Amino acid sequence: MTANRISARRRLSATFFTFASLLALASVPATAETDTDEDVAATDTTADDTAAADQGSYGGDILVTARRRAETAQDVPIAISVVGGDQIDNTGSFNVGRLQQLAPALQYYSSNPRNSAVNIRGIGAPFGLTNDGIEQGVGIYVDDVYYARVASSTFDFLDVAQIEVLRGPQGTLYGKNTTAGAINITTNQPTFDFEGKAELSIGNLNFKQAKTAVSGPLSDTLAARIAVSATSRRGTIYNVTTDRWIQSQDNIGLRGQLLWRPTDNLDVTLTGDWNRQDAVCCGSVFVRTGATQRPLNRQFAALAAAQGYAFPSTNPYDRLTDLDANLNAGNEIGGVALRVKWDIGPGTLTSITAWRYWDWQPENDRDFTGLPVVTKSQNPSQQNQYTQELRYNVSSERFDFVLGGFAFYQRIDTQGTEGHGPASSRWTINPSNPLSQDPSVLDGLTAINTQYLKNTSLALFGQLSWKVSDRFSIQPGLRLNYDKKDGYYQRLVVAGDGSPVTRDLTDPVSAARLAVFNPQEYAPSFSDWNFSYDLTATWKPTSGILLYATYAKTFKSGGINQNGVPNGADGNPLLAAATIKPESVQHYEAGAKAEFWDRRGTFNLSIFRTDIKNYQANVNNGQFGVLRGYLANTGKVRTQGVEADFSIRPSERFRAYANGAYTDAKYVRFVDAPCPPELSGGADSPPNCDISGQRLPGVSKWAFSFGAEANAPARLLDQAGEVYLGYDGSYRSNFSSNASASAYTWIDGYALSNFRAGFRTEAGLDIFAWVRNAFDKNYIDQLFVGPGNTGLITGLPGDPRTWGGTIKTRF
């Protein structure tokens, strides 16, 4: 066990020892008497706020807290998708990745937990390898606590009440600035009535999942809630080299909460959570090869033949790989948060103090083959973040407002080791060079990377809603932000015999090694002030219709390159590339929300356009270890489109929904972009390409989600209830899986269908069978361009058909 892992365990132990001690001290005998009406009315307001969210996309009176106060989703002048806890369970959407099947405007892609990104409307984070030196454009919040990295939010949803996906800038309402949107996750809160629930699922691929939560009083003023979840599943790709299934799931999560309510106007909630993912992950399979501008003897077919190599299958849906390096995706996250809600004066003061940590322990195979070319690729990372948010909300007959302050500090330390093996010389060095026949030239060549990031952010924000009349209101918002980032990057290179590799281009062996790994050291720094604002006008022509229009001028903070930068002609780092300018964002949106048929149906429509100058894009380098990717500013990006949400519930026996999004997201101007593989690798290949007008990666023009459920009265085991049949489907059109669109990396559109059938009672028993990807659709989640411009394209197939059964009960 490494020192870093031991440190993380100690932090975890200390966290839960503190939490357990507080529980023990608070555990005075609770009264056995029934709660009074006043006690029942005093259950936690956050739980009450989300109590109506059971139907999620199915409509109904869904309460949300998008504007930091409880109101129905139809009264909020924001494009918002709401997914209730029951719908999450029923559709198997137990993490952020699967949430995109229910929210068409959401895009998620991941090659492993660290290299994960969430975008809304095609923007948020650059497509490709993660760089810690920039912010996420989509903010992820769990019970008001900001999660700085998508990697630390890839956990299973644990005891979730509902999830709100807010589209468009949200910086004047949320602690951290978010230019593309926010995912607001609300968990179930402690209650002063005893309650509990349990859930068990089993399925094919050895799928097993168990969840439980218990809540209740410890005294007249103390209540506690604890929830546990565990998920395991065999992998979906078979590794013939190691005789193991990879892409498995092995997750466990724990959340404990303690609520102290000394008076009716004060709530203090202490929360601790811990999550561990320990999958055999992550790999890929062969998809295709494509011609590049490299000489033929340096393209994949010739290089593989020279070493007598062939993939175990050229059909990606055989789900076979032969990766020979160790694979691991250990991911441990946890933290403690203290939330205070105090009704004081005319409003409510809310304080959220939180500490979170993330411990990432990966091992990868970066050559994507079964040859010992790259034999080690490990970049373990440890993150600690501290946040403090203060908000004061006031609601009155004519005015509602929120004023807030936010402070954020983050420290990330990363230690990287990348090494080459005995097959590297013949694969990497030009075959015309005699050194290509000498395995010892690159065998054991190792780069040792050390880096850290210190990230500080301070903000003041506020939003006012002025009800000019009973039908018309205006809502201005302001934000003042300060960001500072200090980093350090060092790469040391040693040969197989342990001797350091220095910049000696006169020595052929040294030159061959420097073409793979180049020593580098620099310390980038960035700081800046930004001011942003927005204005929304809302009009209600009738009681069932809301019209709104929004303009926002905002930004995404500048950043630093934490994974290395290009070297200049003198061999030194190009420090001008070490920092990245802030994105400048202008956002326009108009929408309509309508309820009809005696509120049995809802229809929402929004149109939007977002223009971004100095868009932060990921620039990929084709060589093995010189520089896998760095960040740079493009000229301009634009995303625009139309979104519609429809739900109907004519009776208690039937309900249905259909949501759709058309998204036109493209580079308006990007004249010095990295070239796609087919234009790369040759002596006369262009150093960069103009991809202005091309579509942004990772986003489909068309995306839909739709579903329905019907039920009928029935009895089972002498229990009165209802039988039901449900369907949830989704469709996404094709999208590019490379930062610069390539003929080799377009992923075809696909549709997925999920079914469930079961029996449930009002008392809380629910038994159902389910099948996901019911028609066993073959599709690709993500494609990867192999290193070295050899023309190799590998990919990650989506999950095959899975099926199983679930039993849930409440008590």
JSON list of C-alpha atoms in Angstrom, two decimals, residues 100-230:
[
{"chain": "A", "resi": 100, "resn": "GLN", "atom": "CA", "xyz": [-27.35, 11.32, -20.33]},
{"chain": "A", "resi": 101, "resn": "GLN", "atom": "CA", "xyz": [-29.90, 8.75, -21.54]},
{"chain": "A", "resi": 102, "resn": "LEU", "atom": "CA", "xyz": [-32.58, 10.76, -19.69]},
{"chain": "A", "resi": 103, "resn": "ALA", "atom": "CA", "xyz": [-31.29, 14.29, -20.44]},
{"chain": "A", "resi": 104, "resn": "PRO", "atom": "CA", "xyz": [-30.79, 14.86, -24.18]},
{"chain": "A", "resi": 105, "resn": "ALA", "atom": "CA", "xyz": [-28.83, 18.12, -23.77]},
{"chain": "A", "resi": 106, "resn": "LEU", "atom": "CA", "xyz": [-26.25, 16.37, -21.57]},
{"chain": "A", "resi": 107, "resn": "GLN", "atom": "CA", "xyz": [-23.10, 14.77, -22.99]},
{"chain": "A", "resi": 108, "resn": "TYR", "atom": "CA", "xyz": [-20.79, 12.50, -21.03]},
{"chain": "A", "resi": 109, "resn": "TYR", "atom": "CA", "xyz": [-17.62, 10.77, -22.18]},
{"chain": "A", "resi": 110, "resn": "SER", "atom": "CA", "xyz": [-15.04, 8.85, -20.23]},
{"chain": "A", "resi": 111, "resn": "SER", "atom": "CA", "xyz": [-12.04, 6.64, -20.89]},
{"chain": "A", "resi": 112, "resn": "ASN", "atom": "CA", "xyz": [-11.52, 6.26, -17.14]},
{"chain": "A", "resi": 113, "resn": "PRO", "atom": "CA", "xyz": [-12.77, 8.13, -14.06]},
{"chain": "A", "resi": 114, "resn": "ARG", "atom": "CA", "xyz": [-10.07, 10.80, -14.28]},
{"chain": "A", "resi": 115, "resn": "ASN", "atom": "CA", "xyz": [-10.48, 11.38, -18.01]},
{"chain": "A", "resi": 116, "resn": "SER", "atom": "CA", "xyz": [-14.20, 12.02, -17.73]},
{"chain": "A", "resi": 117, "resn": "ALA", "atom": "CA", "xyz": [-16.09, 15.11, -18.83]},
{"chain": "A", "resi": 118, "resn": "VAL", "atom": "CA", "xyz": [-19.66, 16.35, -18.66]},
{"chain": "A", "resi": 119, "resn": "ASN", "atom": "CA", "xyz": [-20.87, 18.90, -21.20]},
{"chain": "A", "resi": 120, "resn": "ILE", "atom": "CA", "xyz": [-24.22, 20.58, -21.71]},
{"chain": "A", "resi": 121, "resn": "ARG", "atom": "CA", "xyz": [-25.19, 21.71, -25.20]},
{"chain": "A", "resi": 122, "resn": "GLY", "atom": "CA", "xyz": [-21.75, 20.63, -26.41]},
{"chain": "A", "resi": 123, "resn": "ILE", "atom": "CA", "xyz": [-19.69, 22.90, -24.13]},
{"chain": "A", "resi": 124, "resn": "GLY", "atom": "CA", "xyz": [-18.19, 22.75, -20.66]},
{"chain": "A", "resi": 125, "resn": "ALA", "atom": "CA", "xyz": [-14.86, 20.95, -20.91]},
{"chain": "A", "resi": 126, "resn": "PRO", "atom": "CA", "xyz": [-12.56, 20.31, -23.90]},
{"chain": "A", "resi": 127, "resn": "PHE", "atom": "CA", "xyz": [-12.76, 16.87, -25.45]},
{"chain": "A", "resi": 128, "resn": "GLY", "atom": "CA", "xyz": [-9.77, 14.63, -24.72]},
{"chain": "A", "resi": 129, "resn": "LEU", "atom": "CA", "xyz": [-7.37, 14.00, -21.87]},
{"chain": "A", "resi": 130, "resn": "THR", "atom": "CA", "xyz": [-8.14, 15.83, -18.64]},
{"chain": "A", "resi": 131, "resn": "ASN", "atom": "CA", "xyz": [-6.02, 18.83, -17.72]},
{"chain": "A", "resi": 132, "resn": "ASP", "atom": "CA", "xyz": [-6.32, 19.94, -14.09]},
{"chain": "A", "resi": 133, "resn": "GLY", "atom": "CA", "xyz": [-5.29, 23.47, -14.94]},
{"chain": "A", "resi": 134, "resn": "ILE", "atom": "CA", "xyz": [-8.73, 24.63, -16.08]},
{"chain": "A", "resi": 135, "resn": "GLU", "atom": "CA", "xyz": [-12.22, 24.73, -14.62]},
{"chain": "A", "resi": 136, "resn": "GLN", "atom": "CA", "xyz": [-15.23, 22.65, -15.54]},
{"chain": "A", "resi": 137, "resn": "GLY", "atom": "CA", "xyz": [-17.93, 24.53, -17.42]},
{"chain": "A", "resi": 138, "resn": "VAL", "atom": "CA", "xyz": [-20.62, 22.31, -15.88]},
{"chain": "A", "resi": 139, "resn": "GLY", "atom": "CA", "xyz": [-20.81, 22.60, -12.10]},
{"chain": "A", "resi": 140, "resn": "ILE", "atom": "CA", "xyz": [-21.67, 19.48, -10.11]},
{"chain": "A", "resi": 141, "resn": "TYR", "atom": "CA", "xyz": [-23.24, 20.04, -6.69]},
{"chain": "A", "resi": 142, "resn": "VAL", "atom": "CA", "xyz": [-24.32, 17.49, -4.11]},
{"chain": "A", "resi": 143, "resn": "ASP", "atom": "CA", "xyz": [-26.43, 19.02, -1.33]},
{"chain": "A", "resi": 144, "resn": "ASP", "atom": "CA", "xyz": [-24.97, 22.45, -2.19]},
{"chain": "A", "resi": 145, "resn": "VAL", "atom": "CA", "xyz": [-21.34, 21.23, -2.08]},
{"chain": "A", "resi": 146, "resn": "TYR", "atom": "CA", "xyz": [-19.34, 21.92, -5.24]},
{"chain": "A", "resi": 147, "resn": "TYR", "atom": "CA", "xyz": [-17.37, 18.98, -6.69]},
{"chain": "A", "resi": 148, "resn": "ALA", "atom": "CA", "xyz": [-14.35, 20.40, -8.52]},
{"chain": "A", "resi": 149, "resn": "ARG", "atom": "CA", "xyz": [-13.65, 17.44, -10.81]},
{"chain": "A", "resi": 150, "resn": "VAL", "atom": "CA", "xyz": [-15.99, 15.20, -12.77]},
{"chain": "A", "resi": 151, "resn": "ALA", "atom": "CA", "xyz": [-13.64, 12.36, -11.84]},
{"chain": "A", "resi": 152, "resn": "SER", "atom": "CA", "xyz": [-14.67, 12.74, -8.21]},
{"chain": "A", "resi": 153, "resn": "SER", "atom": "CA", "xyz": [-18.36, 12.51, -9.11]},
{"chain": "A", "resi": 154, "resn": "THR", "atom": "CA", "xyz": [-18.33, 9.21, -11.02]},
{"chain": "A", "resi": 155, "resn": "PHE", "atom": "CA", "xyz": [-19.66, 7.45, -7.93]},
{"chain": "A", "resi": 156, "resn": "ASP", "atom": "CA", "xyz": [-22.95, 5.57, -7.79]},
{"chain": "A", "resi": 157, "resn": "PHE", "atom": "CA", "xyz": [-25.85, 7.86, -6.88]},
{"chain": "A", "resi": 158, "resn": "LEU", "atom": "CA", "xyz": [-26.48, 7.21, -3.19]},
{"chain": "A", "resi": 159, "resn": "ASP", "atom": "CA", "xyz": [-29.88, 7.83, -1.58]},
{"chain": "A", "resi": 160, "resn": "VAL", "atom": "CA", "xyz": [-30.72, 10.52, -4.14]},
{"chain": "A", "resi": 161, "resn": "ALA", "atom": "CA", "xyz": [-34.02, 12.38, -3.93]},
{"chain": "A", "resi": 162, "resn": "GLN", "atom": "CA", "xyz": [-33.73, 14.12, -7.30]},
{"chain": "A", "resi": 163, "resn": "ILE", "atom": "CA", "xyz": [-31.33, 15.54, -9.86]},
{"chain": "A", "resi": 164, "resn": "GLU", "atom": "CA", "xyz": [-31.78, 18.87, -11.61]},
{"chain": "A", "resi": 165, "resn": "VAL", "atom": "CA", "xyz": [-29.89, 19.50, -14.86]},
{"chain": "A", "resi": 166, "resn": "LEU", "atom": "CA", "xyz": [-29.80, 23.26, -15.45]},
{"chain": "A", "resi": 167, "resn": "ARG", "atom": "CA", "xyz": [-28.84, 24.40, -18.95]},
{"chain": "A", "resi": 168, "resn": "GLY", "atom": "CA", "xyz": [-27.04, 27.67, -19.54]},
{"chain": "A", "resi": 169, "resn": "PRO", "atom": "CA", "xyz": [-24.82, 29.89, -17.31]},
{"chain": "A", "resi": 170, "resn": "GLN", "atom": "CA", "xyz": [-25.61, 29.74, -13.58]},
{"chain": "A", "resi": 171, "resn": "GLY", "atom": "CA", "xyz": [-22.86, 31.86, -12.04]},
{"chain": "A", "resi": 172, "resn": "THR", "atom": "CA", "xyz": [-25.09, 34.42, -10.31]},
{"chain": "A", "resi": 173, "resn": "LEU", "atom": "CA", "xyz": [-26.84, 31.71, -8.27]},
{"chain": "A", "resi": 174, "resn": "TYR", "atom": "CA", "xyz": [-24.19, 29.07, -7.58]},
{"chain": "A", "resi": 175, "resn": "GLY", "atom": "CA", "xyz": [-20.99, 29.17, -5.62]},
{"chain": "A", "resi": 176, "resn": "LYS", "atom": "CA", "xyz": [-18.59, 28.28, -8.44]},
{"chain": "A", "resi": 177, "resn": "ASN", "atom": "CA", "xyz": [-18.94, 29.96, -11.79]},
{"chain": "A", "resi": 178, "resn": "THR", "atom": "CA", "xyz": [-20.55, 27.64, -14.37]},
{"chain": "A", "resi": 179, "resn": "THR", "atom": "CA", "xyz": [-20.78, 28.79, -17.98]},
{"chain": "A", "resi": 180, "resn": "ALA", "atom": "CA", "xyz": [-22.53, 25.76, -19.51]},
{"chain": "A", "resi": 181, "resn": "GLY", "atom": "CA", "xyz": [-24.89, 24.68, -16.73]},
{"chain": "A", "resi": 182, "resn": "ALA", "atom": "CA", "xyz": [-25.09, 22.78, -13.49]},
{"chain": "A", "resi": 183, "resn": "ILE", "atom": "CA", "xyz": [-26.06, 19.35, -12.20]},
{"chain": "A", "resi": 184, "resn": "ASN", "atom": "CA", "xyz": [-27.72, 19.83, -8.84]},
{"chain": "A", "resi": 185, "resn": "ILE", "atom": "CA", "xyz": [-28.00, 16.56, -6.89]},
{"chain": "A", "resi": 186, "resn": "THR", "atom": "CA", "xyz": [-30.15, 16.50, -3.77]},
{"chain": "A", "resi": 187, "resn": "THR", "atom": "CA", "xyz": [-30.02, 13.53, -1.41]},
{"chain": "A", "resi": 188, "resn": "ASN", "atom": "CA", "xyz": [-32.70, 12.45, 1.05]},
{"chain": "A", "resi": 189, "resn": "GLN", "atom": "CA", "xyz": [-32.26, 14.21, 4.38]},
{"chain": "A", "resi": 190, "resn": "PRO", "atom": "CA", "xyz": [-32.61, 13.06, 8.03]},
{"chain": "A", "resi": 191, "resn": "THR", "atom": "CA", "xyz": [-36.18, 12.91, 9.31]},
{"chain": "A", "resi": 192, "resn": "PHE", "atom": "CA", "xyz": [-37.78, 13.01, 12.75]},
{"chain": "A", "resi": 193, "resn": "ASP", "atom": "CA", "xyz": [-40.02, 10.11, 11.79]},
{"chain": "A", "resi": 194, "resn": "PHE", "atom": "CA", "xyz": [-38.38, 6.70, 11.58]},
{"chain": "A", "resi": 195, "resn": "GLU", "atom": "CA", "xyz": [-38.16, 5.46, 7.99]},
{"chain": "A", "resi": 196, "resn": "GLY", "atom": "CA", "xyz": [-36.03, 3.17, 5.92]},
{"chain": "A", "resi": 197, "resn": "LYS", "atom": "CA", "xyz": [-35.69, 1.58, 2.54]},
{"chain": "A", "resi": 198, "resn": "ALA", "atom": "CA", "xyz": [-33.76, -1.29, 1.05]},
{"chain": "A", "resi": 199, "resn": "GLU", "atom": "CA", "xyz": [-33.11, -2.42, -2.51]},
{"chain": "A", "resi": 200, "resn": "LEU", "atom": "CA", "xyz": [-31.47, -5.49, -4.00]},
{"chain": "A", "resi": 201, "resn": "SER", "atom": "CA", "xyz": [-30.77, -6.14, -7.70]},
{"chain": "A", "resi": 202, "resn": "ILE", "atom": "CA", "xyz": [-29.18, -9.07, -9.51]},
{"chain": "A", "resi": 203, "resn": "GLY", "atom": "CA", "xyz": [-28.61, -9.59, -13.21]},
{"chain": "A", "resi": 204, "resn": "ASN", "atom": "CA", "xyz": [-26.49, -11.13, -15.91]},
{"chain": "A", "resi": 205, "resn": "LEU", "atom": "CA", "xyz": [-22.75, -10.39, -16.12]},
{"chain": "A", "resi": 206, "resn": "ASN", "atom": "CA", "xyz": [-22.76, -11.25, -12.39]},
{"chain": "A", "resi": 207, "resn": "PHE", "atom": "CA", "xyz": [-24.40, -7.92, -11.67]},
{"chain": "A", "resi": 208, "resn": "LYS", "atom": "CA", "xyz": [-25.20, -7.35, -7.99]},
{"chain": "A", "resi": 209, "resn": "GLN", "atom": "CA", "xyz": [-26.32, -4.13, -6.39]},
{"chain": "A", "resi": 210, "resn": "ALA", "atom": "CA", "xyz": [-27.56, -3.46, -2.86]},
{"chain": "A", "resi": 211, "resn": "LYS", "atom": "CA", "xyz": [-28.74, -0.18, -1.36]},
{"chain": "A", "resi": 212, "resn": "THR", "atom": "CA", "xyz": [-30.19, 0.70, 2.00]},
{"chain": "A", "resi": 213, "resn": "ALA", "atom": "CA", "xyz": [-30.96, 3.84, 3.97]},
{"chain": "A", "resi": 214, "resn": "VAL", "atom": "CA", "xyz": [-32.31, 4.35, 7.48]},
{"chain": "A", "resi": 215, "resn": "SER", "atom": "CA", "xyz": [-33.43, 7.63, 9.03]},
{"chain": "A", "resi": 216, "resn": "GLY", "atom": "CA", "xyz": [-34.95, 8.60, 12.33]},
{"chain": "A", "resi": 217, "resn": "PRO", "atom": "CA", "xyz": [-34.77, 10.60, 15.58]},
{"chain": "A", "resi": 218, "resn": "LEU", "atom": "CA", "xyz": [-32.01, 10.34, 18.14]},
{"chain": "A", "resi": 219, "resn": "SER", "atom": "CA", "xyz": [-33.73, 12.86, 20.43]},
{"chain": "A", "resi": 220, "resn": "ASP", "atom": "CA", "xyz": [-36.29, 15.63, 20.22]},
{"chain": "A", "resi": 221, "resn": "THR", "atom": "CA", "xyz": [-33.74, 17.84, 18.45]},
{"chain": "A", "resi": 222, "resn": "LEU", "atom": "CA", "xyz": [-31.47, 15.33, 16.71]},
{"chain": "A", "resi": 223, "resn": "ALA", "atom": "CA", "xyz": [-32.11, 13.12, 13.70]},
{"chain": "A", "resi": 224, "resn": "ALA", "atom": "CA", "xyz": [-29.73, 10.93, 11.72]},
{"chain": "A", "resi": 225, "resn": "ARG", "atom": "CA", "xyz": [-29.67, 9.20, 8.37]},
{"chain": "A", "resi": 226, "resn": "ILE", "atom": "CA", "xyz": [-27.24, 6.64, 7.03]},
{"chain": "A", "resi": 227, "resn": "ALA", "atom": "CA", "xyz": [-27.14, 5.15, 3.53]},
{"chain": "A", "resi": 228, "resn": "VAL", "atom": "CA", "xyz": [-24.99, 2.42, 2.01]},
{"chain": "A", "resi": 229, "resn": "SER", "atom": "CA", "xyz": [-24.65, 1.24, -1.58]},
{"chain": "A", "resi": 230, "resn": "ALA", "atom": "CA", "xyz": [-22.57, -1.51, -3.21]}
]
